Amino acid sequence: MQQSILEIRHLRTLIALRDTGSLVRAAQLLNLTQSALSHQIKLLEDRYGAQLFERKSVPPQFSTTGLRLLQLADTALPLIEEAERDVARLALGRSGQLRIVVECHTCFDWLMPAMDAFRQRWPEIELDIVSGFHPDPIALVMQNRAEVAIVSEQDPGETVDYHALFRFEIVALLANEHPLVAKAYLTARHFADQTLITYPVPDEMLDIVRQVLGPAGVEPVHRRTTELTVAMLQLVASGRGVATLPLWAVQNYLDRGYVTARRVGSKGLTGRLYMACTQGTSAQPWLADFVRITRESCFKSLPGIELL
């Protein structure tokens, strides 16, 4: 019998292809070029003399051969990952804690599912979210009051490690009958005579101010704040002002026609998110797993995001 050419990466490729529904998204999830991913698949198809899936179908329809390999992947990968976690536990001890401080209000929409998945894999790691708003979340990490901070910018002056998560588009939200709906996109000057509705955070933590309004020297005539995303959308829908939020956070409201979205700038406004932690925390094996789980969970569930 010939020696098997199957590797763990091949199994992960098949799982990613099934879970994302396309070669392009599978390549993004695995941080590969589409050419490299296609080469892996062709290698397997040449080895087994059969196609693994129908190329023209979206999502891919796996052949009998492809389904059998997927069955192997579903069985083998969890066992391999469990063994690796057990080895890490033996080397580093069985307890620990992961306290998370969050900079953005909308993070909870995707953070909770990632935490639930992590808890199943690492039940001995005590998970917690540091409550309250913190204008300097990195400071809590440096003061050992949190292990991880979710932040929107990398500060080269901070002595922490940054683990890239994803980037996303931030859109302007308008009442359906708002005059600015007629615009293809909004620029800084369009906000000048509007009431800008934001979360109650410093301006340097708001992408619309930091990236668009500040550089253009624009200050909206009125400002209004609210802690709740749904309250913000209600204010927008009733014509009380305009807001900017991540597209993935409001897609359901847009699909229902509750409010209208417009791009900010001709190329759109992009936000980014990172996990920041000390080098000591980065060295923990469960931290790398938490980053991976979070990236994969968000990529599969949040519309329109791209992995960093």
PDB file of C-alpha atoms in Angstrom, residues 8-230:
ATOM      1  CA  ILE A   8      -3.449  17.878   8.714  1.00  0.00           C
ATOM      2  CA  ARG A   9      -3.442  20.946   6.461  1.00  0.00           C
ATOM      3  CA  HIS A  10      -5.324  19.010   3.779  1.00  0.00           C
ATOM      4  CA  LEU A  11      -8.053  18.096   6.244  1.00  0.00           C
ATOM      5  CA  ARG A  12      -8.311  21.686   7.437  1.00  0.00           C
ATOM      6  CA  THR A  13      -8.594  22.846   3.832  1.00  0.00           C
ATOM      7  CA  LEU A  14     -11.577  20.580   3.216  1.00  0.00           C
ATOM      8  CA  ILE A  15     -13.295  21.706   6.418  1.00  0.00           C
ATOM      9  CA  ALA A  16     -12.713  25.368   5.532  1.00  0.00           C
ATOM     10  CA  LEU A  17     -14.083  24.848   2.024  1.00  0.00           C
ATOM     11  CA  ARG A  18     -17.234  23.251   3.391  1.00  0.00           C
ATOM     12  CA  ASP A  19     -17.750  25.800   6.158  1.00  0.00           C
ATOM     13  CA  THR A  20     -17.149  28.933   4.057  1.00  0.00           C
ATOM     14  CA  GLY A  21     -18.771  27.768   0.842  1.00  0.00           C
ATOM     15  CA  SER A  22     -16.141  29.013  -1.604  1.00  0.00           C
ATOM     16  CA  LEU A  23     -12.480  28.680  -2.548  1.00  0.00           C
ATOM     17  CA  VAL A  24     -11.931  32.415  -2.075  1.00  0.00           C
ATOM     18  CA  ARG A  25     -13.295  32.543   1.479  1.00  0.00           C
ATOM     19  CA  ALA A  26     -11.636  29.258   2.433  1.00  0.00           C
ATOM     20  CA  ALA A  27      -8.272  30.676   1.329  1.00  0.00           C
ATOM     21  CA  GLN A  28      -8.885  33.824   3.392  1.00  0.00           C
ATOM     22  CA  LEU A  29      -9.823  31.789   6.458  1.00  0.00           C
ATOM     23  CA  LEU A  30      -6.677  29.681   6.180  1.00  0.00           C
ATOM     24  CA  ASN A  31      -4.464  32.679   5.344  1.00  0.00           C
ATOM     25  CA  LEU A  32      -3.458  31.100   2.042  1.00  0.00           C
ATOM     26  CA  THR A  33      -3.469  32.333  -1.513  1.00  0.00           C
ATOM     27  CA  GLN A  34      -6.216  30.871  -3.652  1.00  0.00           C
ATOM     28  CA  SER A  35      -3.510  29.354  -5.848  1.00  0.00           C
ATOM     29  CA  ALA A  36      -1.946  27.525  -2.899  1.00  0.00           C
ATOM     30  CA  LEU A  37      -5.305  26.183  -1.788  1.00  0.00           C
ATOM     31  CA  SER A  38      -6.166  25.023  -5.323  1.00  0.00           C
ATOM     32  CA  HIS A  39      -2.788  23.289  -5.497  1.00  0.00           C
ATOM     33  CA  GLN A  40      -3.577  21.325  -2.328  1.00  0.00           C
ATOM     34  CA  ILE A  41      -6.905  20.186  -3.735  1.00  0.00           C
ATOM     35  CA  LYS A  42      -5.396  19.198  -7.104  1.00  0.00           C
ATOM     36  CA  LEU A  43      -2.703  17.191  -5.306  1.00  0.00           C
ATOM     37  CA  LEU A  44      -5.376  15.173  -3.522  1.00  0.00           C
ATOM     38  CA  GLU A  45      -7.468  14.748  -6.656  1.00  0.00           C
ATOM     39  CA  ASP A  46      -4.456  13.500  -8.620  1.00  0.00           C
ATOM     40  CA  ARG A  47      -3.597  11.098  -5.803  1.00  0.00           C
ATOM     41  CA  TYR A  48      -7.098   9.618  -5.566  1.00  0.00           C
ATOM     42  CA  GLY A  49      -8.039   9.936  -9.232  1.00  0.00           C
ATOM     43  CA  ALA A  50     -11.317  11.704  -8.557  1.00  0.00           C
ATOM     44  CA  GLN A  51     -12.690  15.194  -8.110  1.00  0.00           C
ATOM     45  CA  LEU A  52     -13.389  16.190  -4.518  1.00  0.00           C
ATOM     46  CA  PHE A  53     -16.213  18.601  -5.347  1.00  0.00           C
ATOM     47  CA  GLU A  54     -18.109  20.170  -8.229  1.00  0.00           C
ATOM     48  CA  ARG A  55     -16.279  23.347  -9.258  1.00  0.00           C
ATOM     49  CA  LYS A  56     -19.300  25.158 -10.705  1.00  0.00           C
ATOM     50  CA  SER A  57     -21.629  24.684  -7.736  1.00  0.00           C
ATOM     51  CA  VAL A  58     -21.998  27.326  -5.022  1.00  0.00           C
ATOM     52  CA  PRO A  59     -21.635  26.247  -2.292  1.00  0.00           C
ATOM     53  CA  PRO A  60     -19.416  23.343  -3.405  1.00  0.00           C
ATOM     54  CA  GLN A  61     -21.133  19.971  -3.761  1.00  0.00           C
ATOM     55  CA  PHE A  62     -18.684  17.338  -2.561  1.00  0.00           C
ATOM     56  CA  SER A  63     -18.247  14.074  -4.412  1.00  0.00           C
ATOM     57  CA  THR A  64     -18.311  10.681  -2.718  1.00  0.00           C
ATOM     58  CA  THR A  65     -14.518  10.880  -2.418  1.00  0.00           C
ATOM     59  CA  GLY A  66     -14.685  14.389  -0.993  1.00  0.00           C
ATOM     60  CA  LEU A  67     -17.363  13.403   1.532  1.00  0.00           C
ATOM     61  CA  ARG A  68     -15.260  10.485   2.733  1.00  0.00           C
ATOM     62  CA  LEU A  69     -12.278  12.742   3.328  1.00  0.00           C
ATOM     63  CA  LEU A  70     -14.525  15.249   5.084  1.00  0.00           C
ATOM     64  CA  GLN A  71     -15.711  12.445   7.345  1.00  0.00           C
ATOM     65  CA  LEU A  72     -12.085  11.715   8.187  1.00  0.00           C
ATOM     66  CA  ALA A  73     -11.424  15.413   8.855  1.00  0.00           C
ATOM     67  CA  ASP A  74     -14.439  15.705  11.153  1.00  0.00           C
ATOM     68  CA  THR A  75     -13.202  12.715  13.122  1.00  0.00           C
ATOM     69  CA  ALA A  76      -9.462  13.300  13.178  1.00  0.00           C
ATOM     70  CA  LEU A  77      -9.089  17.061  13.648  1.00  0.00           C
ATOM     71  CA  PRO A  78     -10.985  17.297  16.951  1.00  0.00           C
ATOM     72  CA  LEU A  79      -8.911  14.389  18.320  1.00  0.00           C
ATOM     73  CA  ILE A  80      -5.646  16.033  17.251  1.00  0.00           C
ATOM     74  CA  GLU A  81      -6.649  19.394  18.725  1.00  0.00           C
ATOM     75  CA  GLU A  82      -7.767  17.758  21.974  1.00  0.00           C
ATOM     76  CA  ALA A  83      -4.449  15.907  22.268  1.00  0.00           C
ATOM     77  CA  GLU A  84      -2.509  19.126  21.687  1.00  0.00           C
ATOM     78  CA  ARG A  85      -4.498  20.892  24.411  1.00  0.00           C
ATOM     79  CA  ASP A  86      -3.868  17.996  26.793  1.00  0.00           C
ATOM     80  CA  VAL A  87      -0.121  18.186  26.122  1.00  0.00           C
ATOM     81  CA  ALA A  88      -0.203  21.924  26.835  1.00  0.00           C
ATOM     82  CA  ARG A  89      -2.071  21.324  30.092  1.00  0.00           C
ATOM     83  CA  LEU A  90       0.505  18.766  31.202  1.00  0.00           C
ATOM     84  CA  ALA A  91       3.340  21.175  30.498  1.00  0.00           C
ATOM     85  CA  LEU A  92       1.843  24.348  31.942  1.00  0.00           C
ATOM     86  CA  GLY A  93      -0.632  23.271  34.585  1.00  0.00           C
ATOM     87  CA  ARG A  94      -4.365  22.959  34.473  1.00  0.00           C
ATOM     88  CA  SER A  95      -5.613  26.348  35.660  1.00  0.00           C
ATOM     89  CA  GLY A  96      -5.564  29.918  34.462  1.00  0.00           C
ATOM     90  CA  GLN A  97      -7.725  32.927  33.803  1.00  0.00           C
ATOM     91  CA  LEU A  98      -8.593  35.048  30.796  1.00  0.00           C
ATOM     92  CA  ARG A  99     -10.073  38.439  31.659  1.00  0.00           C
ATOM     93  CA  ILE A 100     -11.099  40.476  28.630  1.00  0.00           C
ATOM     94  CA  VAL A 101     -11.508  44.244  28.501  1.00  0.00           C
ATOM     95  CA  VAL A 102     -13.452  45.503  25.504  1.00  0.00           C
ATOM     96  CA  GLU A 103     -12.996  48.892  23.875  1.00  0.00           C
ATOM     97  CA  CYS A 104     -15.999  48.808  21.521  1.00  0.00           C
ATOM     98  CA  HIS A 105     -19.654  48.417  22.470  1.00  0.00           C
ATOM     99  CA  THR A 106     -20.503  46.263  19.434  1.00  0.00           C
ATOM    100  CA  CYS A 107     -17.815  43.683  20.246  1.00  0.00           C
ATOM    101  CA  PHE A 108     -20.205  41.700  22.425  1.00  0.00           C
ATOM    102  CA  ASP A 109     -22.156  40.596  19.329  1.00  0.00           C
ATOM    103  CA  TRP A 110     -19.291  38.362  18.236  1.00  0.00           C
ATOM    104  CA  LEU A 111     -17.241  37.970  21.414  1.00  0.00           C
ATOM    105  CA  MET A 112     -19.775  35.898  23.350  1.00  0.00           C
ATOM    106  CA  PRO A 113     -20.004  33.048  20.765  1.00  0.00           C
ATOM    107  CA  ALA A 114     -16.190  32.943  20.578  1.00  0.00           C
ATOM    108  CA  MET A 115     -15.978  32.751  24.382  1.00  0.00           C
ATOM    109  CA  ASP A 116     -18.538  29.929  24.446  1.00  0.00           C
ATOM    110  CA  ALA A 117     -16.502  27.929  21.916  1.00  0.00           C
ATOM    111  CA  PHE A 118     -13.286  28.584  23.838  1.00  0.00           C
ATOM    112  CA  ARG A 119     -14.892  27.528  27.127  1.00  0.00           C
ATOM    113  CA  GLN A 120     -15.722  24.119  25.670  1.00  0.00           C
ATOM    114  CA  ARG A 121     -12.103  23.592  24.625  1.00  0.00           C
ATOM    115  CA  TRP A 122     -10.445  25.036  27.732  1.00  0.00           C
ATOM    116  CA  PRO A 123     -12.901  24.545  30.636  1.00  0.00           C
ATOM    117  CA  GLU A 124     -10.134  25.008  33.211  1.00  0.00           C
ATOM    118  CA  ILE A 125      -9.446  28.596  32.040  1.00  0.00           C
ATOM    119  CA  GLU A 126     -11.658  31.001  33.945  1.00  0.00           C
ATOM    120  CA  LEU A 127     -13.238  33.447  31.494  1.00  0.00           C
ATOM    121  CA  ASP A 128     -14.502  36.877  32.443  1.00  0.00           C
ATOM    122  CA  ILE A 129     -15.260  40.245  30.850  1.00  0.00           C
ATOM    123  CA  VAL A 130     -14.053  43.296  32.746  1.00  0.00           C
ATOM    124  CA  SER A 131     -17.204  45.353  33.262  1.00  0.00           C
ATOM    125  CA  GLY A 132     -17.599  49.051  32.583  1.00  0.00           C
ATOM    126  CA  PHE A 133     -16.141  51.435  30.017  1.00  0.00           C
ATOM    127  CA  HIS A 134     -12.372  51.879  30.096  1.00  0.00           C
ATOM    128  CA  PRO A 135     -10.802  54.695  28.046  1.00  0.00           C
ATOM    129  CA  ASP A 136      -7.385  53.006  28.199  1.00  0.00           C
ATOM    130  CA  PRO A 137      -7.882  49.227  28.010  1.00  0.00           C
ATOM    131  CA  ILE A 138      -4.177  48.579  27.414  1.00  0.00           C
ATOM    132  CA  ALA A 139      -3.475  50.054  30.838  1.00  0.00           C
ATOM    133  CA  LEU A 140      -5.571  47.323  32.452  1.00  0.00           C
ATOM    134  CA  VAL A 141      -3.480  44.703  30.668  1.00  0.00           C
ATOM    135  CA  MET A 142      -0.250  46.303  31.862  1.00  0.00           C
ATOM    136  CA  GLN A 143      -1.631  46.546  35.416  1.00  0.00           C
ATOM    137  CA  ASN A 144      -2.512  42.829  35.395  1.00  0.00           C
ATOM    138  CA  ARG A 145      -6.210  43.644  35.733  1.00  0.00           C
ATOM    139  CA  ALA A 146      -6.935  41.940  32.400  1.00  0.00           C
ATOM    140  CA  GLU A 147      -5.167  39.427  30.165  1.00  0.00           C
ATOM    141  CA  VAL A 148      -6.551  40.640  26.823  1.00  0.00           C
ATOM    142  CA  ALA A 149      -7.821  43.973  25.485  1.00  0.00           C
ATOM    143  CA  ILE A 150      -9.910  44.242  22.317  1.00  0.00           C
ATOM    144  CA  VAL A 151      -8.745  47.455  20.616  1.00  0.00           C
ATOM    145  CA  SER A 152      -9.159  49.207  17.279  1.00  0.00           C
ATOM    146  CA  GLU A 153      -5.607  50.483  16.814  1.00  0.00           C
ATOM    147  CA  GLN A 154      -2.054  49.296  17.277  1.00  0.00           C
ATOM    148  CA  ASP A 155       0.069  51.674  19.321  1.00  0.00           C
ATOM    149  CA  PRO A 156       3.774  51.161  18.538  1.00  0.00           C
ATOM    150  CA  GLY A 157       4.606  52.887  21.815  1.00  0.00           C
ATOM    151  CA  GLU A 158       2.966  50.161  23.890  1.00  0.00           C
ATOM    152  CA  THR A 159       5.036  47.175  25.011  1.00  0.00           C
ATOM    153  CA  VAL A 160       2.322  44.637  24.216  1.00  0.00           C
ATOM    154  CA  ASP A 161       1.731  42.036  21.545  1.00  0.00           C
ATOM    155  CA  TYR A 162      -1.044  42.649  19.019  1.00  0.00           C
ATOM    156  CA  HIS A 163      -2.919  39.743  17.477  1.00  0.00           C
ATOM    157  CA  ALA A 164      -4.824  40.779  14.357  1.00  0.00           C
ATOM    158  CA  LEU A 165      -8.496  39.824  14.181  1.00  0.00           C
ATOM    159  CA  PHE A 166     -10.389  41.340  11.254  1.00  0.00           C
ATOM    160  CA  ARG A 167     -11.251  44.501   9.344  1.00  0.00           C
ATOM    161  CA  PHE A 168     -14.727  45.667   8.434  1.00  0.00           C
ATOM    162  CA  GLU A 169     -16.605  48.503   6.779  1.00  0.00           C
ATOM    163  CA  ILE A 170     -18.194  51.229   8.891  1.00  0.00           C
ATOM    164  CA  VAL A 171     -21.283  52.744   7.265  1.00  0.00           C
ATOM    165  CA  ALA A 172     -23.309  55.899   7.851  1.00  0.00           C
ATOM    166  CA  LEU A 173     -26.858  55.194   8.990  1.00  0.00           C
ATOM    167  CA  LEU A 174     -29.723  57.469   7.978  1.00  0.00           C
ATOM    168  CA  ALA A 175     -33.481  57.594   8.350  1.00  0.00           C
ATOM    169  CA  ASN A 176     -35.045  56.165   5.196  1.00  0.00           C
ATOM    170  CA  GLU A 177     -36.471  59.573   4.233  1.00  0.00           C
ATOM    171  CA  HIS A 178     -33.301  61.555   5.087  1.00  0.00           C
ATOM    172  CA  PRO A 179     -32.153  63.900   2.261  1.00  0.00           C
ATOM    173  CA  LEU A 180     -28.637  62.428   2.372  1.00  0.00           C
ATOM    174  CA  VAL A 181     -30.042  59.094   1.198  1.00  0.00           C
ATOM    175  CA  ALA A 182     -29.834  60.598  -2.293  1.00  0.00           C
ATOM    176  CA  LYS A 183     -26.025  60.688  -2.036  1.00  0.00           C
ATOM    177  CA  ALA A 184     -23.967  57.755  -3.332  1.00  0.00           C
ATOM    178  CA  TYR A 185     -21.643  58.198  -0.352  1.00  0.00           C
ATOM    179  CA  LEU A 186     -21.039  60.722   2.409  1.00  0.00           C
ATOM    180  CA  THR A 187     -17.991  62.894   2.962  1.00  0.00           C
ATOM    181  CA  ALA A 188     -16.919  64.820   6.048  1.00  0.00           C
ATOM    182  CA  ARG A 189     -18.812  67.961   5.007  1.00  0.00           C
ATOM    183  CA  HIS A 190     -22.113  66.040   4.946  1.00  0.00           C
ATOM    184  CA  PHE A 191     -21.835  65.530   8.704  1.00  0.00           C
ATOM    185  CA  ALA A 192     -21.231  69.215   9.489  1.00  0.00           C
ATOM    186  CA  ASP A 193     -24.910  70.200   9.859  1.00  0.00           C
ATOM    187  CA  GLN A 194     -26.084  66.903  11.343  1.00  0.00           C
ATOM    188  CA  THR A 195     -26.589  65.565  14.852  1.00  0.00           C
ATOM    189  CA  LEU A 196     -24.004  62.810  15.209  1.00  0.00           C
ATOM    190  CA  ILE A 197     -25.121  59.951  17.450  1.00  0.00           C
ATOM    191  CA  THR A 198     -22.300  57.912  18.974  1.00  0.00           C
ATOM    192  CA  TYR A 199     -21.446  55.755  21.927  1.00  0.00           C
ATOM    193  CA  PRO A 200     -20.300  57.735  25.005  1.00  0.00           C
ATOM    194  CA  VAL A 201     -16.567  57.285  24.380  1.00  0.00           C
ATOM    195  CA  PRO A 202     -13.704  59.738  23.722  1.00  0.00           C
ATOM    196  CA  ASP A 203     -13.425  60.998  20.134  1.00  0.00           C
ATOM    197  CA  GLU A 204     -10.070  59.293  19.663  1.00  0.00           C
ATOM    198  CA  MET A 205     -11.893  55.971  19.976  1.00  0.00           C
ATOM    199  CA  LEU A 206     -14.429  56.816  17.243  1.00  0.00           C
ATOM    200  CA  ASP A 207     -13.301  55.912  13.718  1.00  0.00           C
ATOM    201  CA  ILE A 208     -15.618  58.477  12.117  1.00  0.00           C
ATOM    202  CA  VAL A 209     -13.977  61.252  14.129  1.00  0.00           C
ATOM    203  CA  ARG A 210     -10.428  59.910  14.072  1.00  0.00           C
ATOM    204  CA  GLN A 211     -10.313  59.008  10.383  1.00  0.00           C
ATOM    205  CA  VAL A 212     -12.795  61.355   8.705  1.00  0.00           C
ATOM    206  CA  LEU A 213     -14.111  64.357  10.629  1.00  0.00           C
ATOM    207  CA  GLY A 214     -10.976  65.249  12.582  1.00  0.00           C
ATOM    208  CA  PRO A 215      -8.592  65.365   9.591  1.00  0.00           C
ATOM    209  CA  ALA A 216     -11.160  67.469   7.674  1.00  0.00           C
ATOM    210  CA  GLY A 217     -11.653  69.879  10.568  1.00  0.00           C
ATOM    211  CA  VAL A 218     -15.386  69.127  10.712  1.00  0.00           C
ATOM    212  CA  GLU A 219     -17.385  69.235  13.936  1.00  0.00           C
ATOM    213  CA  PRO A 220     -21.096  68.282  13.671  1.00  0.00           C
ATOM    214  CA  VAL A 221     -23.458  70.952  14.981  1.00  0.00           C
ATOM    215  CA  HIS A 222     -24.884  68.602  17.588  1.00  0.00           C
ATOM    216  CA  ARG A 223     -23.686  65.461  19.349  1.00  0.00           C
ATOM    217  CA  ARG A 224     -25.769  62.850  21.129  1.00  0.00           C
ATOM    218  CA  THR A 225     -24.684  59.653  22.856  1.00  0.00           C
ATOM    219  CA  THR A 226     -26.264  56.374  23.883  1.00  0.00           C
ATOM    220  CA  GLU A 227     -24.802  53.139  25.220  1.00  0.00           C
ATOM    221  CA  LEU A 228     -27.181  50.840  23.325  1.00  0.00           C
ATOM    222  CA  THR A 229     -26.894  50.025  19.635  1.00  0.00           C
ATOM    223  CA  VAL A 230     -30.633  49.467  19.323  1.00  0.00           C
TER     224      VAL A 230
END
